[in-house]
Short mmCIF file of C-alpha atoms in Angstrom, two decimals:
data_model
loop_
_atom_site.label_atom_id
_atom_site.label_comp_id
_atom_site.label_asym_id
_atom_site.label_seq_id
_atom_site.Cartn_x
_atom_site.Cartn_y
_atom_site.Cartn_z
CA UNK A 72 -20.73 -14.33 24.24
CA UNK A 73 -24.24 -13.48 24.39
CA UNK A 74 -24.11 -10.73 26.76
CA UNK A 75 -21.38 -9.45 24.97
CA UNK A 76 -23.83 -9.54 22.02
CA UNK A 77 -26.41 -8.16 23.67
CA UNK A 78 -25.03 -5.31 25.95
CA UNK A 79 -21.53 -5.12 24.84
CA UNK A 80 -21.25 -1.83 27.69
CA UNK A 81 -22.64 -4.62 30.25
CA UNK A 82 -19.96 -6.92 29.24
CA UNK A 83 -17.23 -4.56 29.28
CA UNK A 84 -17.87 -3.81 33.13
CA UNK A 85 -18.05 -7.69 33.88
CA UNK A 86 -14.41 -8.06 32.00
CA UNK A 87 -13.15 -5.15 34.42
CA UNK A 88 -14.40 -6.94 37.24
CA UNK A 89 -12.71 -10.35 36.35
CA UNK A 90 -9.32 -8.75 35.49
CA UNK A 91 -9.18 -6.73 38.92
CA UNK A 92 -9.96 -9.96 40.32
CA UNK A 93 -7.52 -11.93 39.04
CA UNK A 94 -10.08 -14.32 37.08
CA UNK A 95 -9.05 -15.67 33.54
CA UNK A 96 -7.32 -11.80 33.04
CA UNK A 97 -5.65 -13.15 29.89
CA UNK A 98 -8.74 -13.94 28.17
CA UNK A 99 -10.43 -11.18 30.40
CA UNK A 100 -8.61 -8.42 28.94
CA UNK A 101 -7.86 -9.12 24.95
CA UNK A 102 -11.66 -9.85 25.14
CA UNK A 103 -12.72 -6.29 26.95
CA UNK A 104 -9.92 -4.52 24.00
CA UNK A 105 -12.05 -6.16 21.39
CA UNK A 106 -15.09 -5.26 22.49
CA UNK A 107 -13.69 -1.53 23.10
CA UNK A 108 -12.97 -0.99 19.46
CA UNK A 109 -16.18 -2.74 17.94
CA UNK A 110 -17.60 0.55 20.41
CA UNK A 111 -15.22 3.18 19.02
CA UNK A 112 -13.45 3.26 22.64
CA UNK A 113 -9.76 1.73 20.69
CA UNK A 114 -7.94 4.59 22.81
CA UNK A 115 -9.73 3.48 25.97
CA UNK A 116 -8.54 -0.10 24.85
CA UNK A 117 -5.00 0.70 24.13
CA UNK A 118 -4.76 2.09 27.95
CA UNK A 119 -6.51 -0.78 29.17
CA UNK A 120 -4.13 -3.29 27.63
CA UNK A 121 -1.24 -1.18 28.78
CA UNK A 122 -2.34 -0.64 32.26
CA UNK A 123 -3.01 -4.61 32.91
CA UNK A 124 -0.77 -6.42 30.51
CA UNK A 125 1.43 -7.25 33.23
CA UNK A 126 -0.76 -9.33 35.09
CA UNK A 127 -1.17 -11.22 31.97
CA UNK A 128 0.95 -14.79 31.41
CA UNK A 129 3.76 -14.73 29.27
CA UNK A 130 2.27 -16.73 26.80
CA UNK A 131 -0.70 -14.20 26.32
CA UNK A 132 1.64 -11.81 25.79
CA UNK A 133 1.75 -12.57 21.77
CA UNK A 134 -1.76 -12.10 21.35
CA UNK A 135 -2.29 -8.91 22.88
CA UNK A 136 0.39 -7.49 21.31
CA UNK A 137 -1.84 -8.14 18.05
CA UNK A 138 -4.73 -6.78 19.51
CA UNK A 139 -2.74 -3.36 20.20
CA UNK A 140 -1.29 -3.76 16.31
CA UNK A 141 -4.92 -3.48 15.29
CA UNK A 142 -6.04 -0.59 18.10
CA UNK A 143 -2.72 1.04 16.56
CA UNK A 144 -4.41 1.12 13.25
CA UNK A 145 -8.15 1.73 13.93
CA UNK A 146 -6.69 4.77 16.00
CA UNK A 147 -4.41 5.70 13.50
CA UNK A 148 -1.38 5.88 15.59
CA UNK A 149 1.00 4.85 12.49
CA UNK A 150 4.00 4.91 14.35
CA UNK A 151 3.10 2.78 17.50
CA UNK A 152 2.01 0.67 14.61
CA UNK A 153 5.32 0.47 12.76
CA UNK A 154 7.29 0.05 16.08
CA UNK A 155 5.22 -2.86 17.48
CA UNK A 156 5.52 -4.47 14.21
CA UNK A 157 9.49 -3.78 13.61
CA UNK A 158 9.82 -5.30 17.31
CA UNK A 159 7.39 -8.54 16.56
CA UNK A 160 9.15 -9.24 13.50
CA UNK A 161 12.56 -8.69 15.57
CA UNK A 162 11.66 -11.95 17.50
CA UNK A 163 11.25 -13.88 14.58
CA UNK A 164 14.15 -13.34 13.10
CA UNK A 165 16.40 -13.88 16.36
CA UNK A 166 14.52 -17.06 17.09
CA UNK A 167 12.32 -16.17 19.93
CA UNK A 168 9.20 -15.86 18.83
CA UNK A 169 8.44 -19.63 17.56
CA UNK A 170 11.21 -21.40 20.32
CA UNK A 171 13.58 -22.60 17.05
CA UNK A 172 10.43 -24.43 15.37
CA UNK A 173 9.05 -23.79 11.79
CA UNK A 174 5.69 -23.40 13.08
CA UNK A 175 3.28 -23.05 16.49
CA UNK A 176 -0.57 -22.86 17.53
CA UNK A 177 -2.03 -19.69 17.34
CA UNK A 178 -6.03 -18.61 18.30
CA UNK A 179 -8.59 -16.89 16.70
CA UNK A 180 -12.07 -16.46 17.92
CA UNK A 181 -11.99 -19.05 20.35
CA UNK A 182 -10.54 -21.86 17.86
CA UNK A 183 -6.68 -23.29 17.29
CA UNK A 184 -4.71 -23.36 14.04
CA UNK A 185 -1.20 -23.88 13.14
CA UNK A 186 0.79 -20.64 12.21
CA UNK A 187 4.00 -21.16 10.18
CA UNK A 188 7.05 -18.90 10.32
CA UNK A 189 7.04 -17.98 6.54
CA UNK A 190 3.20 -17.10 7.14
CA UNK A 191 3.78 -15.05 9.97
CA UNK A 192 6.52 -13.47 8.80
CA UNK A 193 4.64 -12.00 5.34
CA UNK A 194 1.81 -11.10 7.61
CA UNK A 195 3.53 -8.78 9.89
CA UNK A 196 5.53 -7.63 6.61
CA UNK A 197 2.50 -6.90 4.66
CA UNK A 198 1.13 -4.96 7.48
CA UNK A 199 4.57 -2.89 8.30
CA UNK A 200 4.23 -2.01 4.30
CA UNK A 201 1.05 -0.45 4.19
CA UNK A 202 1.62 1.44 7.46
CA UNK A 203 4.59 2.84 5.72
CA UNK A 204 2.33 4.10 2.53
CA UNK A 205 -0.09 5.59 5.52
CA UNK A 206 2.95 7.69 6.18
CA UNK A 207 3.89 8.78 2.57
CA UNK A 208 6.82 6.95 2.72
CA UNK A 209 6.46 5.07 -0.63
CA UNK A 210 10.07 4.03 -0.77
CA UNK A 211 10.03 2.12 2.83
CA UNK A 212 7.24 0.60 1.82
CA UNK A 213 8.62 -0.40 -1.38
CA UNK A 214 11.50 -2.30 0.22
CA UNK A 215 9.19 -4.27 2.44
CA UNK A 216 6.40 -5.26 -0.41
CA UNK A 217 9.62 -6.23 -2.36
CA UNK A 218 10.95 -8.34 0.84
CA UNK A 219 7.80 -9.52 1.31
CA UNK A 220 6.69 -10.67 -2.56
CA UNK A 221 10.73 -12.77 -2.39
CA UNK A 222 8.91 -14.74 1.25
CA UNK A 223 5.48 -15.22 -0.01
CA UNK A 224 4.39 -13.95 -3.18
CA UNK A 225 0.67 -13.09 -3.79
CA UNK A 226 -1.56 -10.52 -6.17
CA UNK A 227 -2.64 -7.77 -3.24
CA UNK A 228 0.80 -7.21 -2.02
CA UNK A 229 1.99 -6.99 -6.00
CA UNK A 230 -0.90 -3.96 -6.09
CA UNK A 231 0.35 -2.38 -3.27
CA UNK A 232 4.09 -2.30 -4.50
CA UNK A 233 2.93 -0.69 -7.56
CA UNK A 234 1.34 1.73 -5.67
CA UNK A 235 4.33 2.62 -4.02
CA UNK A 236 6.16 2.40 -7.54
CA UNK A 237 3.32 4.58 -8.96
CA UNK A 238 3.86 7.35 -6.06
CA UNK A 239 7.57 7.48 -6.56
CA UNK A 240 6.67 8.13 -10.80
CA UNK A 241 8.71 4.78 -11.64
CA UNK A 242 5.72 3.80 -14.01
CA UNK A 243 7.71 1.15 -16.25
CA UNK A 244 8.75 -0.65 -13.34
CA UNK A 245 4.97 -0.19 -11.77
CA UNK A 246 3.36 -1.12 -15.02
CA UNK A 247 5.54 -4.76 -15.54
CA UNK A 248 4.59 -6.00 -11.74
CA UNK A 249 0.69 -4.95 -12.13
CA UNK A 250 0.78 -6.35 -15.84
CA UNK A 251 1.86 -9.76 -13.91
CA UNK A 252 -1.23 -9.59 -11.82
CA UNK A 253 -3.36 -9.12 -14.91
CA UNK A 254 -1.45 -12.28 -16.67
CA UNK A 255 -2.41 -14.43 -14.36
CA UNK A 256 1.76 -14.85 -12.89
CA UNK A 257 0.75 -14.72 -9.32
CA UNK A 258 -0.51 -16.66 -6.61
CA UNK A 259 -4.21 -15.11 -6.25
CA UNK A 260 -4.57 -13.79 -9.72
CA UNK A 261 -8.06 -15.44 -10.25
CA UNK A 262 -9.32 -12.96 -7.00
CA UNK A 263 -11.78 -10.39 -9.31
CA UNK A 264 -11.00 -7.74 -6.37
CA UNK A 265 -7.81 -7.87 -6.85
CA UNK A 266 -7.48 -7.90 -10.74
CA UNK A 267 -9.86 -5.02 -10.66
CA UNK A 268 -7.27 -3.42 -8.68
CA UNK A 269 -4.56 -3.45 -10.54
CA UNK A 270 -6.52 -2.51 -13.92
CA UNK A 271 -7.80 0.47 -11.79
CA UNK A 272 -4.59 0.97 -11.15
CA UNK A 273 -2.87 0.51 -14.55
CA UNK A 274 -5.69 3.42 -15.99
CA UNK A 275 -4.24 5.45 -13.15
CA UNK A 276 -0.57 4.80 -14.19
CA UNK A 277 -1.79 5.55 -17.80
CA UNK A 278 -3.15 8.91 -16.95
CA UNK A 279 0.22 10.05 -15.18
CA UNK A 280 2.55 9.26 -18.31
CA UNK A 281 3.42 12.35 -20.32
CA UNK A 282 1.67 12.40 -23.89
CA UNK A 283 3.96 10.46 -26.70
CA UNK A 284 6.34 12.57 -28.31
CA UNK A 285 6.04 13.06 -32.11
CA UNK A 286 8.85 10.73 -33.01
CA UNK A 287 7.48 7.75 -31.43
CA UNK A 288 4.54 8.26 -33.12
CA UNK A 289 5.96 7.80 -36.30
CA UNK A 290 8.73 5.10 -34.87
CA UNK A 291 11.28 7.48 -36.06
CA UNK A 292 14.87 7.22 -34.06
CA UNK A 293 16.63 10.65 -32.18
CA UNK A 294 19.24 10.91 -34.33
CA UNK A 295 16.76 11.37 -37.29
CA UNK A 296 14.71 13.70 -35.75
CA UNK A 297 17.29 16.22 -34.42
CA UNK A 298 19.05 15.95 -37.75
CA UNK A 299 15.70 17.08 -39.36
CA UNK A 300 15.31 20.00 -37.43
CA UNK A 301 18.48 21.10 -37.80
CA UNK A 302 17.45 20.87 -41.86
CA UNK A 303 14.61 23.00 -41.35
CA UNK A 304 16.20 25.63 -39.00
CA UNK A 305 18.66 26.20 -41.32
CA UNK A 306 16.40 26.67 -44.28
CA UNK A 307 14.68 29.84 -42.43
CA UNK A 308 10.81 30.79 -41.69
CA UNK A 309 8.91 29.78 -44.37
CA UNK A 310 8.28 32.26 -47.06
CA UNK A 311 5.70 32.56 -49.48
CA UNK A 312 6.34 31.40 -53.33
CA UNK A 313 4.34 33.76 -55.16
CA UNK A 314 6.37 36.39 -56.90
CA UNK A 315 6.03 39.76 -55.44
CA UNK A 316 3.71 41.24 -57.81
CA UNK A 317 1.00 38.73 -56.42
CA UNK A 318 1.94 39.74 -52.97
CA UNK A 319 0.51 43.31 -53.75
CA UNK A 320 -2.39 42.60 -54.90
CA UNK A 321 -3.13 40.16 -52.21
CA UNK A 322 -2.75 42.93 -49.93
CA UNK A 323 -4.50 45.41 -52.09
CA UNK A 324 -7.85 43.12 -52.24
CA UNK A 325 -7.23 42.97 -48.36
CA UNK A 326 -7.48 46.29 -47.73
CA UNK A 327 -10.63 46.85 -50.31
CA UNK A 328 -12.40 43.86 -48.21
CA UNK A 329 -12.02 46.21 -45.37
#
């Protein structure tokens, strides 16, 4: 860890050496992808995990497919993204990824947790949603935010479904799920970050709705209003009260003022 600190480029050759020697080329080669991307060589780390996955265990195989989700997205390659998620979140739901349990061990930085299904499943979820809004397609998106907010509810996926609500111009709809946020009615709604997201994005929503028309300024129904300007069509343009005479002189003082 230190060399990798240190000289990361040292540490990188060192990793090559061990994988083309068959030593420890699971840990090996996620470790040598990581390093890749913190150095801006993701592309270089995608072919890498490519090229030597299959020397890799079978139970590795899990965890590098996360590091390639994550190379997928620093390199903005969207739809590798979208397919690697689809086909992780495949194996969930036919029963192969967790072995028919409810839960299993997963790593991170060297130490062991337990990963539940539920969990896992609104992780890849949120992450196949917002690389569906990197692609514009707001109502994909929409479908898995809403799938996801049913599995595990929280305030930053509510945000990012009324984006996708607020890119598709269904404000009303937008406006009730980001006004939950701000009420406090989900899991997370104490974050500041978040709450400061969805009031940025509420004054956003604001600034696309069309200026109130007359009538519901004064609270006045349709039926009213059309019936009103029927009334005032049929009474004509406007004409002056003053009998004629007056209308003369008016004009005559015009013309003198010129």
């Amino acid at each position: 860890m230190k060399l990798v600190e240190k000289n990361p480029e040292a540490a990188i050759v060192l990793f090559r050496k061990a994988i083309n020697s068959g030593d420890k080329v699971n840990s090996a080669l996620k470790d040598m992808a990581v390093v890749m991307k913190q150095l801006d060589r993701s592309e270089e780390a995608i072919e890498a995990i490519r090229s030597f996955r299959s020397l890799c265990s079978k139970q590795s195989q899990e965890s590098l497919d996360n590091v390639l989700i994550d190379l997928y997205k620093k390199c903005g390659k969207i739809d590798e993204q979208i397919e690697m998620l689809k086909r992780k979140l495949k194996l969930i739901y036919q029963g192969e990824a967790f072995n028919g349990k409810l839960s299993k061990t997963a790593r991170s930085h060297g130490k062991k947790f337990q990963v539940s299904m539920k969990q896992e499943t609104s992780r890849l979820l949120g992450n196949l949603g917002w690389a569906y809004m990197q692609k514009m397609n707001y109502m994909m998106a929409e479908v898995v935010y809403r799938k996801v907010q049913m599995i595990d509810p929280d305030c930053n996926k509510a945000c990012n479904l009324g984006l996708c609500l607020i890119r598709q111009a269904r404000y009303e709809e937008a406006q009730l799920i980001l006004d939950d946020v701000l009420k406090g009615n989900l899991p997370g709604s104490d974050d500041s970050k978040s709450r400061k997201r969805a009031q940025d994005l509420l004054t956003e929503l604001r600034s696309m709705l069309p200026p109130p028309h007359f009538s519901d300024l004064l609270g006045l129904d349709d039926e009213f209003i059309k019936g009103l300007e029927q009334l005032m069509n049929e009474w004509g343009p406007i004409r002056s009260k003053r009998l004629p005479i007056f209308e003369e002189i008016s004009s005559f003082r015009d013309q003198l003022a010129c």
